[in-house]
mmCIF file of C-alpha atoms in Angstrom:
data_model
loop_
_atom_site.group_PDB
_atom_site.id
_atom_site.type_symbol
_atom_site.label_atom_id
_atom_site.label_comp_id
_atom_site.label_asym_id
_atom_site.label_seq_id
_atom_site.Cartn_x
_atom_site.Cartn_y
_atom_site.Cartn_z
ATOM 1 C CA MET A 1 21.794 49.581 -7.568
ATOM 2 C CA PRO A 2 24.209 50.003 -4.894
ATOM 3 C CA THR A 3 25.604 53.567 -4.059
ATOM 4 C CA SER A 4 26.963 56.067 -6.005
ATOM 5 C CA ASP A 5 30.203 54.841 -7.235
ATOM 6 C CA PHE A 6 32.371 55.555 -10.825
ATOM 7 C CA LEU A 7 29.809 53.133 -12.555
ATOM 8 C CA GLU A 8 26.918 54.895 -11.367
ATOM 9 C CA GLN A 9 28.258 58.291 -12.328
ATOM 10 C CA SER A 10 29.439 57.189 -15.786
ATOM 11 C CA LEU A 11 25.789 56.189 -16.392
ATOM 12 C CA GLN A 12 24.732 59.347 -15.068
ATOM 13 C CA THR A 13 27.378 61.149 -17.592
ATOM 14 C CA LEU A 14 25.846 59.251 -20.276
ATOM 15 C CA SER A 15 22.674 59.966 -19.555
ATOM 16 C CA ASN A 16 23.056 63.875 -19.358
ATOM 17 C CA LYS A 17 24.625 63.771 -22.907
ATOM 18 C CA ILE A 18 22.047 61.741 -24.851
ATOM 19 C CA GLY A 19 19.417 64.225 -23.087
ATOM 20 C CA SER A 20 21.710 67.279 -24.013
ATOM 21 C CA LEU A 21 21.900 65.790 -27.718
ATOM 22 C CA ASN A 22 18.255 65.336 -28.123
ATOM 23 C CA GLU A 23 17.215 68.590 -26.969
ATOM 24 C CA HIS A 24 19.639 70.201 -29.831
ATOM 25 C CA LYS A 25 17.950 67.789 -32.056
ATOM 26 C CA CYS A 26 14.361 69.714 -31.569
ATOM 27 C CA GLU A 27 15.804 72.602 -31.159
ATOM 28 C CA SER A 28 17.049 72.460 -34.653
ATOM 29 C CA GLY A 29 14.072 70.525 -36.110
ATOM 30 C CA LYS A 30 12.047 73.520 -35.216
ATOM 31 C CA ILE A 31 14.715 75.815 -36.778
ATOM 32 C CA PHE A 32 14.957 73.990 -39.883
ATOM 33 C CA GLU A 33 10.986 73.607 -40.015
ATOM 34 C CA ALA A 34 10.614 77.411 -39.295
ATOM 35 C CA GLN A 35 13.275 78.093 -42.420
ATOM 36 C CA HIS A 36 11.117 75.621 -45.119
ATOM 37 C CA LYS A 37 8.229 77.819 -44.198
ATOM 38 C CA ALA A 38 10.005 81.130 -44.402
ATOM 39 C CA ILE A 39 11.467 79.569 -47.769
ATOM 40 C CA LEU A 40 7.646 78.698 -49.185
ATOM 41 C CA GLU A 41 6.673 82.618 -48.582
ATOM 42 C CA ALA A 42 9.508 84.463 -49.993
ATOM 43 C CA HIS A 43 8.813 82.334 -53.544
ATOM 44 C CA ALA A 44 5.304 83.114 -52.658
ATOM 45 C CA GLN A 45 5.898 86.738 -52.510
ATOM 46 C CA LEU A 46 7.947 87.248 -55.783
ATOM 47 C CA PRO A 47 6.334 88.384 -59.166
ATOM 48 C CA GLU A 48 6.251 86.087 -62.108
ATOM 49 C CA TRP A 49 8.882 88.896 -63.950
ATOM 50 C CA SER A 50 11.086 88.277 -61.395
ATOM 51 C CA ILE A 51 14.098 86.334 -62.493
ATOM 52 C CA GLN A 52 14.903 84.278 -59.172
ATOM 53 C CA ALA A 53 11.148 83.035 -59.547
ATOM 54 C CA GLN A 54 12.106 81.726 -62.991
ATOM 55 C CA LYS A 55 15.830 80.908 -62.462
ATOM 56 C CA GLY A 56 15.578 80.762 -58.490
ATOM 57 C CA LYS A 57 18.481 82.376 -55.890
ATOM 58 C CA LEU A 58 21.524 82.497 -57.053
ATOM 59 C CA TYR A 59 24.268 81.638 -54.662
ATOM 60 C CA LEU A 60 27.959 82.876 -55.234
ATOM 61 C CA PHE A 61 31.337 81.935 -53.687
ATOM 62 C CA HIS A 62 34.138 84.399 -53.091
ATOM 63 C CA PHE A 63 38.003 83.624 -52.819
ATOM 64 C CA SER A 64 41.239 85.573 -54.066
ATOM 65 C CA SER A 65 43.556 84.058 -56.808
ATOM 66 C CA PRO A 66 46.876 82.890 -54.935
ATOM 67 C CA SER A 67 49.372 84.895 -57.625
ATOM 68 C CA THR A 68 47.706 87.817 -57.548
ATOM 69 C CA GLY A 69 45.398 88.598 -54.530
ATOM 70 C CA THR A 70 42.405 89.681 -57.349
ATOM 71 C CA PRO A 71 39.061 88.719 -55.812
ATOM 72 C CA LEU A 72 37.347 85.925 -58.099
ATOM 73 C CA SER A 73 34.161 84.100 -58.380
ATOM 74 C CA LEU A 74 33.365 81.573 -60.747
ATOM 75 C CA GLN A 75 30.103 81.153 -62.085
ATOM 76 C CA GLY A 76 27.280 80.521 -59.489
ATOM 77 C CA LYS A 77 24.750 78.022 -58.913
ATOM 78 C CA HIS A 78 21.100 79.177 -59.314
ATOM 79 C CA PHE A 79 18.736 77.501 -56.480
ATOM 80 C CA ASP A 80 14.769 76.914 -57.606
ATOM 81 C CA LEU A 81 12.421 76.325 -54.947
ATOM 82 C CA SER A 82 12.742 72.772 -54.966
ATOM 83 C CA ALA A 83 16.536 73.041 -54.846
ATOM 84 C CA GLN A 84 16.320 75.794 -51.650
ATOM 85 C CA LEU A 85 13.734 73.197 -49.803
ATOM 86 C CA GLU A 86 15.659 70.381 -50.437
ATOM 87 C CA LEU A 87 19.378 71.960 -49.257
ATOM 88 C CA ASN A 88 17.248 73.153 -45.850
ATOM 89 C CA THR A 89 16.504 69.058 -45.679
ATOM 90 C CA ILE A 90 20.167 68.183 -46.225
ATOM 91 C CA GLN A 91 21.102 71.061 -43.653
ATOM 92 C CA LYS A 92 18.924 69.666 -41.336
ATOM 93 C CA LEU A 93 19.955 65.790 -41.873
ATOM 94 C CA LYS A 94 23.838 66.635 -41.707
ATOM 95 C CA VAL A 95 22.858 68.496 -37.797
ATOM 96 C CA TYR A 96 21.083 64.888 -37.096
ATOM 97 C CA GLN A 97 24.101 62.801 -38.260
ATOM 98 C CA TRP A 98 26.535 64.285 -36.189
ATOM 99 C CA LEU A 99 24.643 64.276 -33.000
ATOM 100 C CA LEU A 100 24.121 60.781 -33.590
ATOM 101 C CA VAL A 101 28.048 60.676 -33.855
ATOM 102 C CA GLU A 102 28.092 62.243 -30.806
ATOM 103 C CA ALA A 103 25.639 59.793 -29.245
ATOM 104 C CA TYR A 104 27.744 57.083 -30.567
ATOM 105 C CA GLU A 105 31.155 58.390 -29.050
ATOM 106 C CA ALA A 106 29.841 58.949 -25.808
ATOM 107 C CA ILE A 107 28.069 55.228 -25.269
ATOM 108 C CA GLU A 108 31.418 53.809 -26.309
ATOM 109 C CA ASP A 109 33.370 55.840 -23.705
ATOM 110 C CA PHE A 110 30.741 54.408 -21.714
ATOM 111 C CA LEU A 111 31.403 50.809 -22.618
ATOM 112 C CA GLU A 112 35.357 51.396 -21.731
ATOM 113 C CA LYS A 113 34.652 52.633 -18.338
ATOM 114 C CA ALA A 114 32.372 50.029 -17.625
ATOM 115 C CA TYR A 115 34.829 47.611 -18.757
ATOM 116 C CA ALA A 116 37.444 49.618 -16.647
ATOM 117 C CA TYR A 117 34.713 49.461 -13.905
ATOM 118 C CA CYS A 118 35.077 45.547 -13.867
ATOM 119 C CA GLY A 119 38.704 45.249 -13.797
ATOM 120 C CA SER A 120 39.003 47.496 -11.107
ATOM 121 C CA LYS A 121 35.772 45.521 -8.960
ATOM 122 C CA GLY A 122 38.214 42.114 -9.822
ATOM 123 C CA MET A 123 35.775 40.844 -12.363
ATOM 124 C CA LYS A 124 37.292 37.983 -14.374
ATOM 125 C CA LEU A 125 35.794 39.044 -17.600
ATOM 126 C CA TRP A 126 38.575 41.746 -17.253
ATOM 127 C CA GLU A 127 41.530 40.674 -19.015
ATOM 128 C CA ARG A 128 44.977 41.709 -17.576
ATOM 129 C CA PRO A 129 47.218 42.936 -20.020
ATOM 130 C CA ASN A 130 51.296 41.331 -20.028
ATOM 131 C CA LYS A 131 52.593 44.577 -18.803
ATOM 132 C CA TRP A 132 50.209 45.139 -16.207
ATOM 133 C CA GLN A 133 52.280 46.467 -12.933
ATOM 134 C CA HIS A 134 49.574 47.650 -10.645
ATOM 135 C CA GLY A 135 48.436 44.016 -9.061
ATOM 136 C CA SER A 136 44.946 44.014 -7.551
ATOM 137 C CA SER A 137 44.857 47.772 -7.590
ATOM 138 C CA GLU A 138 41.070 48.865 -6.860
ATOM 139 C CA GLU A 139 42.177 52.379 -8.517
ATOM 140 C CA ILE A 140 40.219 53.212 -11.510
ATOM 141 C CA ASP A 141 42.230 55.261 -13.595
ATOM 142 C CA HIS A 142 44.918 52.438 -13.492
ATOM 143 C CA TYR A 143 42.455 50.561 -15.754
ATOM 144 C CA LEU A 144 40.919 52.864 -17.815
ATOM 145 C CA SER A 145 44.565 53.748 -18.974
ATOM 146 C CA VAL A 146 44.635 49.842 -20.071
ATOM 147 C CA LYS A 147 43.557 50.234 -24.395
ATOM 148 C CA LEU A 148 41.773 47.216 -25.370
ATOM 149 C CA ARG A 149 42.612 46.119 -28.687
ATOM 150 C CA GLY A 150 38.744 45.558 -30.478
ATOM 151 C CA THR A 151 37.226 48.586 -28.886
ATOM 152 C CA PRO A 152 34.367 48.487 -28.382
ATOM 153 C CA TYR A 153 33.157 44.901 -29.660
ATOM 154 C CA ALA A 154 35.776 43.223 -27.567
ATOM 155 C CA GLN A 155 33.936 44.990 -24.148
ATOM 156 C CA LEU A 156 30.394 43.508 -25.709
ATOM 157 C CA LYS A 157 32.149 40.415 -26.440
ATOM 158 C CA ALA A 158 33.090 39.993 -22.612
ATOM 159 C CA PHE A 159 29.609 41.308 -21.456
ATOM 160 C CA ARG A 160 28.215 39.057 -23.521
ATOM 161 C CA THR A 161 30.313 35.822 -22.240
ATOM 162 C CA ASN A 162 30.625 36.540 -18.417
ATOM 163 C CA LEU A 163 27.303 38.533 -17.301
ATOM 164 C CA HIS A 164 24.033 36.370 -17.544
ATOM 165 C CA HIS A 165 21.902 39.289 -17.486
ATOM 166 C CA PHE A 166 23.391 40.717 -20.140
ATOM 167 C CA ALA A 167 22.997 37.896 -22.581
ATOM 168 C CA LYS A 168 19.866 37.347 -21.547
ATOM 169 C CA TYR A 169 18.198 40.352 -22.204
ATOM 170 C CA GLU A 170 20.383 42.037 -25.469
ATOM 171 C CA SER A 171 18.515 40.630 -27.795
ATOM 172 C CA THR A 172 15.068 39.626 -26.394
ATOM 173 C CA ASN A 173 13.615 42.021 -23.579
ATOM 174 C CA PRO A 174 10.301 43.527 -22.364
ATOM 175 C CA ASN A 175 11.476 46.320 -24.841
ATOM 176 C CA GLN A 176 11.236 44.108 -28.170
ATOM 177 C CA VAL A 177 14.791 45.955 -29.171
ATOM 178 C CA ASN A 178 17.463 43.793 -30.230
ATOM 179 C CA TYR A 179 19.975 46.101 -28.715
ATOM 180 C CA ARG A 180 22.688 43.986 -30.631
ATOM 181 C CA VAL A 181 21.472 44.890 -33.878
ATOM 182 C CA VAL A 182 20.955 48.327 -33.010
ATOM 183 C CA PHE A 183 24.595 49.144 -31.592
ATOM 184 C CA VAL A 184 26.157 47.543 -34.799
ATOM 185 C CA LEU A 185 23.903 49.777 -36.995
ATOM 186 C CA ILE A 186 24.778 53.220 -35.070
ATOM 187 C CA GLU A 187 28.289 52.193 -35.302
ATOM 188 C CA LYS A 188 28.374 51.514 -39.043
ATOM 189 C CA LEU A 189 26.163 54.541 -39.507
ATOM 190 C CA ARG A 190 28.952 57.004 -37.658
ATOM 191 C CA HIS A 191 31.591 55.538 -40.059
ATOM 192 C CA PHE A 192 29.830 56.676 -43.088
ATOM 193 C CA ILE A 193 28.854 59.754 -41.646
ATOM 194 C CA VAL A 194 32.505 60.913 -40.330
ATOM 195 C CA HIS A 195 34.439 59.022 -43.098
ATOM 196 C CA ASN A 196 32.140 59.427 -46.541
ATOM 197 C CA GLU A 197 29.890 62.606 -45.618
ATOM 198 C CA GLY A 198 27.013 60.477 -44.764
ATOM 199 C CA TYR A 199 27.008 58.659 -47.672
ATOM 200 C CA GLY A 200 27.033 54.689 -48.207
ATOM 201 C CA GLN A 201 29.015 53.618 -51.094
ATOM 202 C CA ASP A 202 28.740 50.023 -51.128
ATOM 203 C CA PHE A 203 25.143 48.704 -49.373
ATOM 204 C CA ASP A 204 26.206 45.166 -50.464
ATOM 205 C CA LYS A 205 29.831 45.333 -48.854
ATOM 206 C CA LEU A 206 27.744 47.037 -45.874
ATOM 207 C CA MET A 207 25.304 44.363 -45.038
ATOM 208 C CA THR A 208 28.301 42.006 -45.423
ATOM 209 C CA ARG A 209 29.928 43.375 -42.335
ATOM 210 C CA ILE A 210 26.916 43.664 -40.545
ATOM 211 C CA ARG A 211 25.986 40.412 -40.927
ATOM 212 C CA GLY A 212 29.591 39.736 -39.684
ATOM 213 C CA GLU A 213 29.279 40.832 -36.289
ATOM 214 C CA LEU A 214 25.525 39.803 -36.047
ATOM 215 C CA PRO A 215 25.908 35.814 -36.815
ATOM 216 C CA GLY A 216 22.257 33.877 -36.502
ATOM 217 C CA VAL A 217 20.294 37.045 -36.774
ATOM 218 C CA ASP A 218 17.788 36.818 -39.482
ATOM 219 C CA SER A 219 19.055 38.077 -43.136
ATOM 220 C CA LYS A 220 16.052 39.704 -44.485
ATOM 221 C CA GLN A 221 14.640 41.059 -41.618
ATOM 222 C CA LEU A 222 18.184 42.914 -40.968
ATOM 223 C CA LYS A 223 18.436 44.066 -44.506
ATOM 224 C CA ASN A 224 14.771 45.908 -44.658
ATOM 225 C CA HIS A 225 16.121 47.500 -41.307
ATOM 226 C CA VAL A 226 19.359 48.834 -42.199
ATOM 227 C CA ASP A 227 17.589 49.870 -45.459
ATOM 228 C CA SER A 228 15.087 51.917 -43.816
ATOM 229 C CA PHE A 229 18.084 54.500 -42.764
ATOM 230 C CA PHE A 230 19.175 55.454 -46.020
ATOM 231 C CA THR A 231 17.514 57.363 -48.810
ATOM 232 C CA LEU A 232 18.991 57.627 -52.225
ATOM 233 C CA HIS A 233 20.297 61.523 -52.876
ATOM 234 C CA GLY A 234 21.260 61.476 -56.667
ATOM 235 C CA ASP A 235 22.993 58.222 -57.153
ATOM 236 C CA ARG A 236 24.434 57.246 -54.082
ATOM 237 C CA TYR A 237 22.722 56.420 -50.809
ATOM 238 C CA LEU A 238 22.493 58.831 -48.057
ATOM 239 C CA VAL A 239 21.935 58.259 -44.061
ATOM 240 C CA ASP A 240 18.593 59.208 -42.853
ATOM 241 C CA LEU A 241 17.755 59.912 -39.532
ATOM 242 C CA LEU A 242 14.516 62.334 -40.395
ATOM 243 C CA GLU A 243 11.374 62.187 -38.996
ATOM 244 C CA PHE A 244 8.952 60.587 -41.501
ATOM 245 C CA PRO A 245 5.413 60.021 -41.522
ATOM 246 C CA VAL A 246 3.505 56.923 -39.783
ATOM 247 C CA GLU A 247 1.053 55.086 -42.382
ATOM 248 C CA ASP A 248 -1.446 54.098 -40.297
ATOM 249 C CA PRO A 249 -4.883 55.167 -40.270
ATOM 250 C CA THR A 250 -6.002 54.278 -36.512
ATOM 251 C CA LEU A 251 -2.859 57.134 -35.886
ATOM 252 C CA PRO A 252 -3.788 60.586 -35.468
ATOM 253 C CA ILE A 253 -3.044 62.594 -38.565
ATOM 254 C CA GLY A 254 0.086 64.061 -38.219
ATOM 255 C CA ALA A 255 2.092 61.528 -36.724
ATOM 256 C CA TYR A 256 5.400 60.777 -37.557
ATOM 257 C CA HIS A 257 8.184 58.012 -36.314
ATOM 258 C CA ASP A 258 10.693 59.782 -34.715
ATOM 259 C CA GLN A 259 14.076 57.208 -35.386
ATOM 260 C CA MET A 260 16.665 59.619 -33.549
ATOM 261 C CA LEU A 261 14.838 59.860 -30.245
ATOM 262 C CA GLY A 262 14.422 55.814 -31.030
ATOM 263 C CA LEU A 263 17.892 55.446 -31.147
ATOM 264 C CA PHE A 264 18.954 57.860 -28.331
ATOM 265 C CA ARG A 265 16.461 55.909 -25.990
ATOM 266 C CA ASN A 266 17.965 52.773 -27.230
ATOM 267 C CA ILE A 267 21.990 53.709 -26.633
ATOM 268 C CA MET A 268 20.527 54.596 -23.005
ATOM 269 C CA GLU A 269 18.833 51.591 -22.001
ATOM 270 C CA TYR A 270 21.664 49.485 -23.743
ATOM 271 C CA ALA A 271 24.175 51.301 -20.731
ATOM 272 C CA VAL A 272 21.386 50.826 -18.207
ATOM 273 C CA LEU A 273 21.401 46.783 -19.007
ATOM 274 C CA ILE A 274 25.356 46.841 -18.973
ATOM 275 C CA THR A 275 25.152 48.543 -15.730
ATOM 276 C CA GLU A 276 22.423 46.255 -14.103
ATOM 277 C CA ALA A 277 24.151 42.963 -15.149
ATOM 278 C CA ILE A 278 27.792 44.129 -13.620
ATOM 279 C CA TYR A 279 25.796 45.253 -10.682
ATOM 280 C CA GLU A 280 23.587 41.449 -10.772
ATOM 281 C CA LYS A 281 27.381 40.154 -10.899
ATOM 282 C CA LEU A 282 28.955 41.497 -8.436
ATOM 283 C CA LEU A 283 25.886 41.000 -5.860
ATOM 284 C CA SER A 284 25.781 37.130 -7.157
ATOM 285 C CA ASN A 285 29.589 37.171 -6.443
ATOM 286 C CA ASN A 286 29.605 38.552 -2.738
ATOM 287 C CA ASP A 287 26.991 36.231 -1.924
ATOM 288 C CA ASN A 288 28.828 33.390 -3.184
ATOM 289 C CA LEU A 289 31.683 34.271 -0.861
ATOM 290 C CA HIS A 290 29.376 34.792 2.453
ATOM 291 C CA ASN A 291 28.273 31.662 1.806
ATOM 292 C CA ALA A 292 31.399 29.448 0.902
ATOM 293 C CA PRO A 293 31.795 27.001 3.680
ATOM 294 C CA PRO A 294 34.727 28.036 6.008
#
């Protein structure tokens, strides 16, 4: 890569952010695993005649009357052992969900910066708005202030159309990851987490939207992949980002799939691909200028 500049610094910022999120994910995982163990140990110590052993732990929610200020507490709900373990798991999942939201917002921010960088370097893929007043300015702040309609898919479309390196490796690459599919999936999961408490109300509608962003992708494989990120919770589908056991007898006992780590890595690899593609295009443009006839 060229010497450190705005794009490289933006990539480093993203790397620091994703690394920090993964650290939070690992530490929170340890906390909820310890809590799971503590719940089981506490339950095992209860005598059979204990009300808590028979009905479960009672959780009360206290508030006050808006008219008199009198303390109120409606009938609480008993949580038996299975309910306490489920609550602990849901709490862990909620932490994972919001870490993914932060990761998505970080990569979206990177995309905007990368696109603005292209403008500051005079690359044709950057579209000049009608009211542009800065001529051929190289000041990055001038380009960052321009908000592109259709973010972030508009930026990705521009990269895909104008950067050969990006178009070549986005879906087919040595890592065997379709980054285009991964990005669309994360964007849709983020929407459910932010706007619907992590639940997908209509799976068929979700698939229709995803297919609209991914023309040409095998529908059956896509559906199976998306379905692997949801679990049935009650009568609704919940975004599921938790680790799960590996069903492969050739691997060590206790091995598991870490979906969150995989998504974090994919986000960084996608950003690196975009960075590589932009630098390659800049170098190609410079070579063409140097080789042009006088």
